[in-house]
GROMACS .gro file of C-alpha atoms in nm:
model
   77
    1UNK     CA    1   0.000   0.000   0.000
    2UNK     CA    2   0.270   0.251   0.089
    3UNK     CA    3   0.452   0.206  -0.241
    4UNK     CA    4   0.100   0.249  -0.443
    5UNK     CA    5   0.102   0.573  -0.258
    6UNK     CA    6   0.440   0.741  -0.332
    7UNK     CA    7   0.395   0.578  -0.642
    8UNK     CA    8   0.030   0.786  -0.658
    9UNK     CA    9   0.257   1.135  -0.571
   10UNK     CA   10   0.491   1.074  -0.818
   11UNK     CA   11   0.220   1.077  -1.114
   12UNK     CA   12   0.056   1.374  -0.945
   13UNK     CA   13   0.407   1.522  -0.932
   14UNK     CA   14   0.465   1.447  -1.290
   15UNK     CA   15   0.112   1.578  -1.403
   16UNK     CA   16   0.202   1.924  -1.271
   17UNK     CA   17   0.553   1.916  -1.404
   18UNK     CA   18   0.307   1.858  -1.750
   19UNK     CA   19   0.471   1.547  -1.819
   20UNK     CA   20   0.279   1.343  -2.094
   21UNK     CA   21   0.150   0.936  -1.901
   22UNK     CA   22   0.364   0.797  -2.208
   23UNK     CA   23   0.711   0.996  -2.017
   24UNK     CA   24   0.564   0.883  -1.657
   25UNK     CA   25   0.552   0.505  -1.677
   26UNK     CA   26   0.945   0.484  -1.788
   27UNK     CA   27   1.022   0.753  -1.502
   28UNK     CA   28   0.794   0.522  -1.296
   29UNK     CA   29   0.956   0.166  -1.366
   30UNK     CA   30   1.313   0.333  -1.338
   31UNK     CA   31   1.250   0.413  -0.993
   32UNK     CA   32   0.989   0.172  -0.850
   33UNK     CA   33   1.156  -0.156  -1.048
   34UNK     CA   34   0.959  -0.435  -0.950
   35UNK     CA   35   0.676  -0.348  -0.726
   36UNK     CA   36   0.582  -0.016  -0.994
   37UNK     CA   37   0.205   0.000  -1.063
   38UNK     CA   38   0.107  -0.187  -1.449
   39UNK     CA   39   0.115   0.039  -1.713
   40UNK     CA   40  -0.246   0.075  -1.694
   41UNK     CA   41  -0.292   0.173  -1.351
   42UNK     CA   42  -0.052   0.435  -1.462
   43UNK     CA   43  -0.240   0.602  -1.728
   44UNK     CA   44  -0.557   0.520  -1.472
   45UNK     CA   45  -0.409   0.781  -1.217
   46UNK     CA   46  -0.244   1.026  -1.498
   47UNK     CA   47  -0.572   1.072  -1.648
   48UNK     CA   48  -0.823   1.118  -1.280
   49UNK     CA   49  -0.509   1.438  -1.180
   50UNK     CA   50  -0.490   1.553  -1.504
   51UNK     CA   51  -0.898   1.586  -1.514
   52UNK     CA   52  -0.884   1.688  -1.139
   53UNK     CA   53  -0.616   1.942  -1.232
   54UNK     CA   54  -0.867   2.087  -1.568
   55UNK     CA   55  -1.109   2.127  -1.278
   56UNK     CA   56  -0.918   2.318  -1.056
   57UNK     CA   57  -0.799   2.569  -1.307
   58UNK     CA   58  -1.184   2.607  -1.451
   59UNK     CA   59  -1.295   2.679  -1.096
   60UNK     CA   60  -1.033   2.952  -0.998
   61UNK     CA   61  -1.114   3.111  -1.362
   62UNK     CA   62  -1.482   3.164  -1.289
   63UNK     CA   63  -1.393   3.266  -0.936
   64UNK     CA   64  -1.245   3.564  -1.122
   65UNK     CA   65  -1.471   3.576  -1.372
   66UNK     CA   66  -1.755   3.618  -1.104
   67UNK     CA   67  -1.552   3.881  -0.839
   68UNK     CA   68  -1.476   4.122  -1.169
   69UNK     CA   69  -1.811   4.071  -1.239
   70UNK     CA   70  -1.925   4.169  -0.817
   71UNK     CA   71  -1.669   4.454  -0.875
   72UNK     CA   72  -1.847   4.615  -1.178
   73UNK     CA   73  -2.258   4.583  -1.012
   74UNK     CA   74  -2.088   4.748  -0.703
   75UNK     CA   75  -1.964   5.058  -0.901
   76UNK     CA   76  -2.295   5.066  -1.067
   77UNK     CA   77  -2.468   5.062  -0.750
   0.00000   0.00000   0.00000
């Protein structure tokens, strides 16, 4: 369990450092050797933080999307 979990951070890692699933699994198998995660857990994990990751950015764009938008009805008002 403990080595599915660093192994878990290092995709996350490699997901914000915009690496591509196809330049994590090598990275992966280099360090882990043996007891590294199949190939397709791999690309399992790389693609649920890369679409957690879309999520995040889409969120803190309409949060300031929607406070320019408070700013301008509160100079109107």
């Amino acid at each position: 369990m403990q080595r599915s979990l660093e192994q878990r951070m290092a995709i996350k890692f490699c997901v914000k450092l915009e690496k591509g699933a196809a330049e994590t699994i090598p990275m992966l198998k280099k360090a882990f050797g043996v007891d590294c995660l199949s190939d397709r857990q791999i690309f399992r994990w790389h693609k649920l933080r890369r679409r957690s990751g879309r999520c995040q950015r889409r969120e803190t764009r309409w949060t300031a999307i929607n406070l320019q938008f408070r700013r301008q009805c509160e100079t109107l008002s």
